[in-house]
PDB file of C-alpha atoms in Angstrom:
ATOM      1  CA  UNK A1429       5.428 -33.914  20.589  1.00 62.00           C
ATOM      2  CA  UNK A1430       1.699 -34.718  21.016  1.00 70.00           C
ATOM      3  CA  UNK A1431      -0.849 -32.073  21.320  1.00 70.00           C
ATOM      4  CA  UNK A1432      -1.184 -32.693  25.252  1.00 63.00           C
ATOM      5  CA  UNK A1433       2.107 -32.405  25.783  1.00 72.00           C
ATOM      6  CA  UNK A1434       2.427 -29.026  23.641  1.00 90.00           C
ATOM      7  CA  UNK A1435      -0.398 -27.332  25.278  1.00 92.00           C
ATOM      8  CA  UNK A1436       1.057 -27.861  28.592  1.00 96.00           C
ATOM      9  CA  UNK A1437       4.771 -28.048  29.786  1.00 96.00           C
ATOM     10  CA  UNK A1438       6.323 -29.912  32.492  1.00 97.00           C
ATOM     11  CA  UNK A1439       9.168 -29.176  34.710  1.00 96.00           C
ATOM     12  CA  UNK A1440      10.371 -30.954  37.850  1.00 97.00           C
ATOM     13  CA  UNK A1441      13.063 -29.891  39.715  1.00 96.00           C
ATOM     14  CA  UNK A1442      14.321 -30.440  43.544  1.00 94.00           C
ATOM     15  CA  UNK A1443      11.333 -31.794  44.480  1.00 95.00           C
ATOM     16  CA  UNK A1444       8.531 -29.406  42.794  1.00 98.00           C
ATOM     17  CA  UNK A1445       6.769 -29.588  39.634  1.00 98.00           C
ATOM     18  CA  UNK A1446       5.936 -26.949  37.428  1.00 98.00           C
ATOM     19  CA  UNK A1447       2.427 -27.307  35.563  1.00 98.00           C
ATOM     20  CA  UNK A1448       2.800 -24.278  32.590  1.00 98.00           C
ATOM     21  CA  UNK A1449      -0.491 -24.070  30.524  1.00 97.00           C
ATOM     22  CA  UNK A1450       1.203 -23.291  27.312  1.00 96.00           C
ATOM     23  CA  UNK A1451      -1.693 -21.851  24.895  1.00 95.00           C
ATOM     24  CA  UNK A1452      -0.582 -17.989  24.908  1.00 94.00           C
ATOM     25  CA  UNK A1453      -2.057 -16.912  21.649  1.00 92.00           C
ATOM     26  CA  UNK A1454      -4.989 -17.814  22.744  1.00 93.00           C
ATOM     27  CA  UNK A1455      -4.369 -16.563  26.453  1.00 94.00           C
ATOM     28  CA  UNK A1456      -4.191 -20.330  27.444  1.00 96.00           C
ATOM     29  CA  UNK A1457      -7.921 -20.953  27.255  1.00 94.00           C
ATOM     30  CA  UNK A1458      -8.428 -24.416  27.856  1.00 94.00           C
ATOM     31  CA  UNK A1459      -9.031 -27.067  25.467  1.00 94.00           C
ATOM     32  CA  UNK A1460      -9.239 -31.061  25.694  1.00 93.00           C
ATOM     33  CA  UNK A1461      -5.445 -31.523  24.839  1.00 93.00           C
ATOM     34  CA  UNK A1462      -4.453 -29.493  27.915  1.00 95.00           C
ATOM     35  CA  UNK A1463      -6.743 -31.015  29.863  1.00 95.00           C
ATOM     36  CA  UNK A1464      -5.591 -34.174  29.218  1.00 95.00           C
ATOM     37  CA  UNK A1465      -1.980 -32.864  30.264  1.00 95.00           C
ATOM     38  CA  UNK A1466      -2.424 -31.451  33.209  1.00 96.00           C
ATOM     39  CA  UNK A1467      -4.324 -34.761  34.353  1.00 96.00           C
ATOM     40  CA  UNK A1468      -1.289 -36.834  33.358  1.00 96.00           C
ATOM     41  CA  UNK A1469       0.875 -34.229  34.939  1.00 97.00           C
ATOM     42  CA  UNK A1470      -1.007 -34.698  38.718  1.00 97.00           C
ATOM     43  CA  UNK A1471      -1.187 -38.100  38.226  1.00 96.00           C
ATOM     44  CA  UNK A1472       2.880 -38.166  37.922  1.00 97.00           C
ATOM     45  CA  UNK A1473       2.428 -36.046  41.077  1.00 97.00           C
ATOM     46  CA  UNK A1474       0.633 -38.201  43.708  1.00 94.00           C
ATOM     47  CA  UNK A1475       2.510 -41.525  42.048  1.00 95.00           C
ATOM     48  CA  UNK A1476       6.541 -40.076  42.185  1.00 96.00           C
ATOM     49  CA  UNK A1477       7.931 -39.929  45.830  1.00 93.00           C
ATOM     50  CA  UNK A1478      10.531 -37.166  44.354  1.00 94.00           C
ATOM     51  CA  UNK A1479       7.965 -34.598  43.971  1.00 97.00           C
ATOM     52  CA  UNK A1480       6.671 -32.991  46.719  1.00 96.00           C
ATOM     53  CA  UNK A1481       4.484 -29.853  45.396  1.00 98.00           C
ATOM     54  CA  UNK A1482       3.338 -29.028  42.113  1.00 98.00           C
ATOM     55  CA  UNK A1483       2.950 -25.180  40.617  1.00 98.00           C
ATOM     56  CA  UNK A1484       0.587 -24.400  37.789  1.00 98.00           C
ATOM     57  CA  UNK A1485       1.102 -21.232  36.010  1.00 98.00           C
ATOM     58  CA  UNK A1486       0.788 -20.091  32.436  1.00 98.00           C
ATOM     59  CA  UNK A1487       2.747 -18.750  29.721  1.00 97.00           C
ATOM     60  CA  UNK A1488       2.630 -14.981  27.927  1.00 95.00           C
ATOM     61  CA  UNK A1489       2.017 -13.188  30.835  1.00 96.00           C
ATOM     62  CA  UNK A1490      -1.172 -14.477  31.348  1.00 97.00           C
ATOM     63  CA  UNK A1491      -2.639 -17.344  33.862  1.00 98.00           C
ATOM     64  CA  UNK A1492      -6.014 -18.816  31.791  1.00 97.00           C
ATOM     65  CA  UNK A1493      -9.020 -16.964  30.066  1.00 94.00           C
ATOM     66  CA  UNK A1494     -11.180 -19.872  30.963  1.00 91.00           C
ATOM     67  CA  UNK A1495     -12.464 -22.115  28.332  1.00 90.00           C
ATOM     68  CA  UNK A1496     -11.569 -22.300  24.947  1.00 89.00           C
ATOM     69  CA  UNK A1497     -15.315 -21.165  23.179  1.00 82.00           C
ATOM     70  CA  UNK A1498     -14.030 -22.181  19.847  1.00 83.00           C
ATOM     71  CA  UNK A1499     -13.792 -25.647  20.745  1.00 80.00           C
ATOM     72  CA  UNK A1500     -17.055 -25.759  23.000  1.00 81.00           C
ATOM     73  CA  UNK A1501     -18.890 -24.444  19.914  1.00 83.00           C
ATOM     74  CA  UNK A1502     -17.338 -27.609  18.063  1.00 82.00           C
ATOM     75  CA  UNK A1503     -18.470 -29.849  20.598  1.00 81.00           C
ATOM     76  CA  UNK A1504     -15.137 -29.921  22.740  1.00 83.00           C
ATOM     77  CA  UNK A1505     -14.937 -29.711  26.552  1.00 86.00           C
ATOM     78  CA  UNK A1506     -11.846 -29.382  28.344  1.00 90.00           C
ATOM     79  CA  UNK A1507     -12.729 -31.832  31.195  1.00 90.00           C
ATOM     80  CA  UNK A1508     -11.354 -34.783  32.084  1.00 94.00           C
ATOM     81  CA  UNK A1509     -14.271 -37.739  33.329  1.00 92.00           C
ATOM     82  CA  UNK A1510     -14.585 -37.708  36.852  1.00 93.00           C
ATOM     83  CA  UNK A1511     -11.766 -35.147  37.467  1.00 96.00           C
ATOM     84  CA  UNK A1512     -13.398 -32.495  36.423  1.00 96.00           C
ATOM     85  CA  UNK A1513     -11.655 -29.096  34.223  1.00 95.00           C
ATOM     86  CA  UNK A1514      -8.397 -29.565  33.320  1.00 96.00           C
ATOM     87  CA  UNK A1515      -8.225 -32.655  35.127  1.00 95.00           C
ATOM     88  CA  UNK A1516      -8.192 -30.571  38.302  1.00 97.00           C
ATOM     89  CA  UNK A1517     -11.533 -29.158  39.933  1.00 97.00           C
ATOM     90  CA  UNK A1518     -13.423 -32.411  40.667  1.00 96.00           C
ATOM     91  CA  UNK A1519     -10.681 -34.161  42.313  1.00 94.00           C
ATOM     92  CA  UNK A1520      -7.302 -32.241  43.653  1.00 94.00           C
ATOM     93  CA  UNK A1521      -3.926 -34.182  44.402  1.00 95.00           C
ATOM     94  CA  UNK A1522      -3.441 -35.588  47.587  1.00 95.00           C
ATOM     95  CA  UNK A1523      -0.250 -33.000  47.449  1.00 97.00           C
ATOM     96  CA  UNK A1524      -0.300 -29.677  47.219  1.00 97.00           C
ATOM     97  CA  UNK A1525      -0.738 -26.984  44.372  1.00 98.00           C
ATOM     98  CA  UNK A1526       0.206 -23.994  44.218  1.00 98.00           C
ATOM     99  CA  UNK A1527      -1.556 -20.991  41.589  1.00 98.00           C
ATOM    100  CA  UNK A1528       0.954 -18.586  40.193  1.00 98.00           C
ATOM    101  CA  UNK A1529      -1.152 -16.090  38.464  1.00 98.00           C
ATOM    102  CA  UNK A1530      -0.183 -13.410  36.351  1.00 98.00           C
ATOM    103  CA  UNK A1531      -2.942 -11.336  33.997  1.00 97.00           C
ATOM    104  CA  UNK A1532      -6.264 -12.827  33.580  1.00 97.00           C
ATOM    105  CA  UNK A1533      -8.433 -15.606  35.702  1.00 98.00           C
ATOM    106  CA  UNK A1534     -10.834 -15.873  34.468  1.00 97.00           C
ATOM    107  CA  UNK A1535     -14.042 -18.179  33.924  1.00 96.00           C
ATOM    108  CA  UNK A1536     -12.568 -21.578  33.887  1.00 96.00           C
ATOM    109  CA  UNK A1537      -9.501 -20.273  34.464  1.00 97.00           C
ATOM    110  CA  UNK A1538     -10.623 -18.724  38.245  1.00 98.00           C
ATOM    111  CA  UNK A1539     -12.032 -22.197  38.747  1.00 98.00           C
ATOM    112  CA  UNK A1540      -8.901 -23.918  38.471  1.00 98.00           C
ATOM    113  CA  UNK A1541      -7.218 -21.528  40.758  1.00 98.00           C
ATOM    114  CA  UNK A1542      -9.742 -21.690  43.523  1.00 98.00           C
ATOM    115  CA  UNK A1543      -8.925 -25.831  43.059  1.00 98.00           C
ATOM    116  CA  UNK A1544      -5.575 -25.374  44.071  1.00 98.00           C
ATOM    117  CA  UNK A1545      -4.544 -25.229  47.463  1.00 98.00           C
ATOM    118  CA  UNK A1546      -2.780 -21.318  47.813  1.00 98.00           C
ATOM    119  CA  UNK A1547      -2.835 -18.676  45.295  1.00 98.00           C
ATOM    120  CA  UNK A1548       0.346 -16.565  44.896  1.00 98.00           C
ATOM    121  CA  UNK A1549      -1.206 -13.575  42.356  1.00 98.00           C
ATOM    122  CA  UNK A1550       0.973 -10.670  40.165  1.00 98.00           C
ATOM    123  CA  UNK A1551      -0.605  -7.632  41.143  1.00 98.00           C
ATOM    124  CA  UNK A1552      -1.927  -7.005  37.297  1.00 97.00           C
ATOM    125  CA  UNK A1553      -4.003 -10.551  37.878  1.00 98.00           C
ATOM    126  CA  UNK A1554      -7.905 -10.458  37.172  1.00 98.00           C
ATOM    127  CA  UNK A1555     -10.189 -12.791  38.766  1.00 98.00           C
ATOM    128  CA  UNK A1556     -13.700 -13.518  38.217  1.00 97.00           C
ATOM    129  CA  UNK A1557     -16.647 -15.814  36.266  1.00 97.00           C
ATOM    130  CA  UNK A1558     -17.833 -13.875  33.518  1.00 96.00           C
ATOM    131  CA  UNK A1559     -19.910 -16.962  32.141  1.00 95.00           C
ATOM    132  CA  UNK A1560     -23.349 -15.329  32.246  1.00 96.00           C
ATOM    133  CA  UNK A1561     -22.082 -12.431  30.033  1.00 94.00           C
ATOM    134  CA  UNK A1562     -21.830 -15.311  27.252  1.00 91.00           C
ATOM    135  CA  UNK A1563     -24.920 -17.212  27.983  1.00 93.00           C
ATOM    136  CA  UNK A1564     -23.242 -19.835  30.498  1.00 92.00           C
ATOM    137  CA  UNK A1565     -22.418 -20.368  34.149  1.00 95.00           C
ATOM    138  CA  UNK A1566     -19.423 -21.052  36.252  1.00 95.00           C
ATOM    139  CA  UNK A1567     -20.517 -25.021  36.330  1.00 94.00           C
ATOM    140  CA  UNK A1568     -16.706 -25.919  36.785  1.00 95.00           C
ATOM    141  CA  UNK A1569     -16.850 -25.415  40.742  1.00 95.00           C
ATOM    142  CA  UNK A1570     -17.054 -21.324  40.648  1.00 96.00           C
ATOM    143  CA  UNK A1571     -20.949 -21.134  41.734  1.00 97.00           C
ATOM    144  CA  UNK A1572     -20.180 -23.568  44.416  1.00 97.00           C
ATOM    145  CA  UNK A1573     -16.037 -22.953  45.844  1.00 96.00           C
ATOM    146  CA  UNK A1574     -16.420 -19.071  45.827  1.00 97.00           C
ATOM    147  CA  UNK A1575     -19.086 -18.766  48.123  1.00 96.00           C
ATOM    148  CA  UNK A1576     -16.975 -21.301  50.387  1.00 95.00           C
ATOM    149  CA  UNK A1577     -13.422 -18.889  50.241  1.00 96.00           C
ATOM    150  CA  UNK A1578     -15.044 -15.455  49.812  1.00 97.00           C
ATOM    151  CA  UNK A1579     -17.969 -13.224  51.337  1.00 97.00           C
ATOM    152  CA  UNK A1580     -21.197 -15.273  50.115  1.00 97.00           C
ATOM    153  CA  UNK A1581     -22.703 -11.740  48.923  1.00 97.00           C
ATOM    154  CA  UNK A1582     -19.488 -11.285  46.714  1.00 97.00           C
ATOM    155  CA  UNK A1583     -19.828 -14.211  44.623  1.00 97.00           C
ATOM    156  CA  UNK A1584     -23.130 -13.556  43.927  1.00 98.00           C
ATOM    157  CA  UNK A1585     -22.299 -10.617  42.550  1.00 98.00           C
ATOM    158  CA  UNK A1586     -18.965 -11.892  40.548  1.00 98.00           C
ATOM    159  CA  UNK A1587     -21.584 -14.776  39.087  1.00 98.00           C
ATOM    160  CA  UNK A1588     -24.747 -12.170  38.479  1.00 98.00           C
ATOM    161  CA  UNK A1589     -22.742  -9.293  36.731  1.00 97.00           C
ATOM    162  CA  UNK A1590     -19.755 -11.424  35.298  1.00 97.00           C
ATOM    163  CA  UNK A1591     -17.054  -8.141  36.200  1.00 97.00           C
ATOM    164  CA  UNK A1592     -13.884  -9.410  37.583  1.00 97.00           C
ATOM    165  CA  UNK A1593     -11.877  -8.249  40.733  1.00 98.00           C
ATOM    166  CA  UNK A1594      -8.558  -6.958  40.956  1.00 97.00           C
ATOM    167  CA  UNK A1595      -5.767  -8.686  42.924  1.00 98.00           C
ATOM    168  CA  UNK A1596      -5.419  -6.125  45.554  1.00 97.00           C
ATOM    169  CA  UNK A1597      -9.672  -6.858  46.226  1.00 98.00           C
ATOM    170  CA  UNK A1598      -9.188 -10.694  46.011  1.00 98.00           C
ATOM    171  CA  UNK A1599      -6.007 -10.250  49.036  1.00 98.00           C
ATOM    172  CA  UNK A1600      -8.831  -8.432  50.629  1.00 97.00           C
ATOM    173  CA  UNK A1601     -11.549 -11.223  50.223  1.00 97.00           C
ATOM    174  CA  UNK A1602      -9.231 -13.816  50.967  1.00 97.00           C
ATOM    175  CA  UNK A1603      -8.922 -15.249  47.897  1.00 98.00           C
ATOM    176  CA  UNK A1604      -5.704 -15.506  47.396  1.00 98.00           C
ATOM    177  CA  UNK A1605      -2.482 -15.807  49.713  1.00 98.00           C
ATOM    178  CA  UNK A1606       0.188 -12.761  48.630  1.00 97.00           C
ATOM    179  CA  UNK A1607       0.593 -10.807  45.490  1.00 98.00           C
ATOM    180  CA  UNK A1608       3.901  -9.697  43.762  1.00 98.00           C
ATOM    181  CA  UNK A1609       5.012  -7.252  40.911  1.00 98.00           C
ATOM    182  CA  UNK A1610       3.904  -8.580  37.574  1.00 97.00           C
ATOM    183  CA  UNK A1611       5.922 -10.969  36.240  1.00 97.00           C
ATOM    184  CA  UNK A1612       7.483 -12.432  39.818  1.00 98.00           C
ATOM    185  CA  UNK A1613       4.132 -15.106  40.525  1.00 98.00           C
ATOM    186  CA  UNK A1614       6.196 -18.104  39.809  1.00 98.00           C
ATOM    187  CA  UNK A1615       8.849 -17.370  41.255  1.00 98.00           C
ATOM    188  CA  UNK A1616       7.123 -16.386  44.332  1.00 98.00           C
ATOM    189  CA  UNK A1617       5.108 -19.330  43.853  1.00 98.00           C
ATOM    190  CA  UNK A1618       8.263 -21.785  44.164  1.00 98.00           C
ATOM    191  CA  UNK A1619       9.632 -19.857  47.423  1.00 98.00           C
ATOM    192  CA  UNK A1620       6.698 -20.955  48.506  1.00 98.00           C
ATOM    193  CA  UNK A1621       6.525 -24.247  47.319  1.00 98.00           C
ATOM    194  CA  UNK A1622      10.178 -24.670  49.011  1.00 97.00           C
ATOM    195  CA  UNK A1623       9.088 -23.917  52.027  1.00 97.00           C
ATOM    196  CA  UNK A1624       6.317 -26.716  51.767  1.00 97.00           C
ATOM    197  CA  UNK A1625       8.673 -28.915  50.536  1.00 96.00           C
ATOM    198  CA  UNK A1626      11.207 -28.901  53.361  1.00 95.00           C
ATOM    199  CA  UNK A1627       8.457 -29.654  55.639  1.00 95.00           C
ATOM    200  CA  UNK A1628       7.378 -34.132  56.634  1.00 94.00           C
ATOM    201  CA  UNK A1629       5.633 -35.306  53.509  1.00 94.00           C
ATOM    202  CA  UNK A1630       2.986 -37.352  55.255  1.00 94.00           C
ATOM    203  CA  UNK A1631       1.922 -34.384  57.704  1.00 96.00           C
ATOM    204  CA  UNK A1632       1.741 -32.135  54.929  1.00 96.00           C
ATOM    205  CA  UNK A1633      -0.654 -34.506  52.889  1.00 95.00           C
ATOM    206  CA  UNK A1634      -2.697 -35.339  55.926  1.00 96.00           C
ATOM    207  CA  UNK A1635      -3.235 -31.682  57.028  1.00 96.00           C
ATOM    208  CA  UNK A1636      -4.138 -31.261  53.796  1.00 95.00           C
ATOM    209  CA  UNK A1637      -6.446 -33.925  53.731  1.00 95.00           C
ATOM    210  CA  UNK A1638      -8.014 -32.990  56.891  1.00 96.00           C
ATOM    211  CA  UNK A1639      -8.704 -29.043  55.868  1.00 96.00           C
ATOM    212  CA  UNK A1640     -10.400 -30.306  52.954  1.00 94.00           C
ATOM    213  CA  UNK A1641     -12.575 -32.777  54.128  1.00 94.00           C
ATOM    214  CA  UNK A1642     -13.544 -31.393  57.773  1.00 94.00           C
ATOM    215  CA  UNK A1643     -15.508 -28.826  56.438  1.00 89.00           C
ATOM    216  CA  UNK A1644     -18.457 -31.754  56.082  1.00 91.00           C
ATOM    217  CA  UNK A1645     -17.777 -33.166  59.437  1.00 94.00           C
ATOM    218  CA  UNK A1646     -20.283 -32.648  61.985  1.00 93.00           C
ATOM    219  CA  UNK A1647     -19.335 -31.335  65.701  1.00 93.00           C
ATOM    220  CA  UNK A1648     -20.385 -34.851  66.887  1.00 94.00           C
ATOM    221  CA  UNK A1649     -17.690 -37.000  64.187  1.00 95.00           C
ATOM    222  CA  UNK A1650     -14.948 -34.521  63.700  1.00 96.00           C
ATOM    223  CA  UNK A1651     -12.357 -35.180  66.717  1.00 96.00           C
ATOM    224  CA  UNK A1652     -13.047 -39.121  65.784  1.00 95.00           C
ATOM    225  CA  UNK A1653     -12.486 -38.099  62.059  1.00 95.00           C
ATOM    226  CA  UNK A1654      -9.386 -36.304  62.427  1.00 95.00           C
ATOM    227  CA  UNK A1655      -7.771 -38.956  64.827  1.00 94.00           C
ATOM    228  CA  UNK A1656      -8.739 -41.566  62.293  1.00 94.00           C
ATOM    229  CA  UNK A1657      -6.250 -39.412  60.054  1.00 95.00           C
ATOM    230  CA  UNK A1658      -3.640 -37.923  62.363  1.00 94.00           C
ATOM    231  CA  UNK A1659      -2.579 -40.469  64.434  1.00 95.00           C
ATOM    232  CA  UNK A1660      -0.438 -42.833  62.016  1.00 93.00           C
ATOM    233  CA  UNK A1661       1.761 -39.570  61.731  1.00 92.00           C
ATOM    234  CA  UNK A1662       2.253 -39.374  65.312  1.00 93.00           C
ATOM    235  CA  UNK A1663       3.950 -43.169  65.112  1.00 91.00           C
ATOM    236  CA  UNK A1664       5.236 -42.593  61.893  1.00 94.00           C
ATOM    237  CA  UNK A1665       9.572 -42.845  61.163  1.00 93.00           C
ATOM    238  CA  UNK A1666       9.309 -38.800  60.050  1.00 91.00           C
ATOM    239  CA  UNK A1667       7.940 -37.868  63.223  1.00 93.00           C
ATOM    240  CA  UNK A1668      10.813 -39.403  65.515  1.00 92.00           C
ATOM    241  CA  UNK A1669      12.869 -38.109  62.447  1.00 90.00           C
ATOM    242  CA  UNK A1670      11.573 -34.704  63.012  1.00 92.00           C
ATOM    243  CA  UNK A1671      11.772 -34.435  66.728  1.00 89.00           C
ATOM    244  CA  UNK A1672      15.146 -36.228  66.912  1.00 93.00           C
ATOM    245  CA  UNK A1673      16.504 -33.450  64.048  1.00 90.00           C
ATOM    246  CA  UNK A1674      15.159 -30.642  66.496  1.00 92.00           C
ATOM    247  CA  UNK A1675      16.834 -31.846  69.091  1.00 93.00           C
ATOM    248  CA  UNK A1676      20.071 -32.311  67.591  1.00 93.00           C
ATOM    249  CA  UNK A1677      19.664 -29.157  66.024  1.00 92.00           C
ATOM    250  CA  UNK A1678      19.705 -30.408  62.057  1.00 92.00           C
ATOM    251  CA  UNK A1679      17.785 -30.425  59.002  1.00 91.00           C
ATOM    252  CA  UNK A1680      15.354 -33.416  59.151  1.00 92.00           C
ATOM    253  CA  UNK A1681      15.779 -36.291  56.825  1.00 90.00           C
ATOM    254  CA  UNK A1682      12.108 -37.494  55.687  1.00 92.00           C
ATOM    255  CA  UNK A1683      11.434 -40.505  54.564  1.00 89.00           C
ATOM    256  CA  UNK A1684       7.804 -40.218  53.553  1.00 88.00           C
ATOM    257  CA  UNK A1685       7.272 -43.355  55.838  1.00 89.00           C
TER     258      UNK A1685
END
């Protein structure tokens, strides 16, 4: 087994993937090799028509404590060219990822959750960028996402004093989406993924699509933007699928197509 595919574990089954970053002794801080496997394991993602929704999570109880400092001392980043940490906070899937996080978030680790699309959280989770307590700065996406999905004044203060929030604050903030008891994220996490998964393929990517990217529309584009996007759903086979299953009362058969 290589060193990418130690450092992170793969799992696919009815439809979702399961992303574990698999570094516990060192509370999964992230290093090149698990970069490089999570990238490989989104690529799998957007390219296999089986998989619908991917999960990332981590193993020992603990999500990811961010970089591994070790390594960056050494010379070695955990990035991925053009994709950004772990492969992930440059460039996100076209299909959607879920954050099951249990114990700490932190630093690089907060940035990767903030990436993904919904955050399910274990109610022991810690979230925040403690990079300027070590000299650094949250360069991974964390100065620039937080002040998009929290209160502007509360990432300022998360980047300027590097002390993390607890779960029940970050439900506040609207950081994350639900919290559990410790030690029921993932599980949580792939009820929730099931859900997503039962629903057309192509709307889910496209609504997706269109949450992310409308943000930069203007008032004057954004109808002409989203129409540009929406409409091959409307004449797409799922759609007749989908109406034709409501009306006969059934589970809809998707196609993708």
């Amino acid at each position: 087994m290589s060193e990418a595919e130690q450092a992170v574990l793969v799992d696919v089954n009815e439809g979702i993937m399961t992303i574990t970053l698999n570094r516990p002794k060192a509370k999964n801080a992230a290093n090149k090799a698990m970069a490089d496997g999570v990238a490989a394991a989104l690529d799998e993602l957007d390219s296999n028509d089986e998989i619908l929704v991917a999960i990332i999570t981590g193993s020992g109880g603990t999500f990811c404590a961010g970089m591994d400092l070790k390594a960056f001392v050494s010379g070695e980043l955990p990035i991925v060219e053009g994709r950004g940490l772990l492969g992930l906070t440059e460039r996100s899937p076209r299909k959607p990822i879920i954050a099951a996080v249990e114990g700490y978030a932190l630093a690089g680790g907060l940035e990767v959750a903030i990436s993904c699309d919904l955050i399910v959280s274990a109610d022991n989770a810690q979230y925040g960028i403690p990079e300027a307590k070590r000299g650094l700065a949250a360069a991974a996406g964390g100065l620039m996402k937080l002040p998009q999905q929290i209160p502007p004044r509360l990432a300022m203060e998360l980047a300027l004093t590097g002390d993390p929030i607890d779960a029940a604050r970050a439900l506040e903030c609207g950081l994350i989406n639900r919290i559990v008891p410790a030690g029921e994220a993932l599980q949580a996490a792939r009820e929730l993924a099931a859900t997503i998964s039962a629903n057309g393929p192509l709307a889910v990517a496209v609504s997706k699509q269109v949450i992310q990217e409308s943000a930069d529309w203007s008032q004057q584009e954004m109808w002409q933007k989203q129409q540009e996007l929406v409409m091959p759903i409307f004449s797409s086979a799922d759609a007749i699928e989908g109406a034709t299953a409501f009306a006969e009362k059934r589970k809809p058969q998707w196609t993708g197509k």
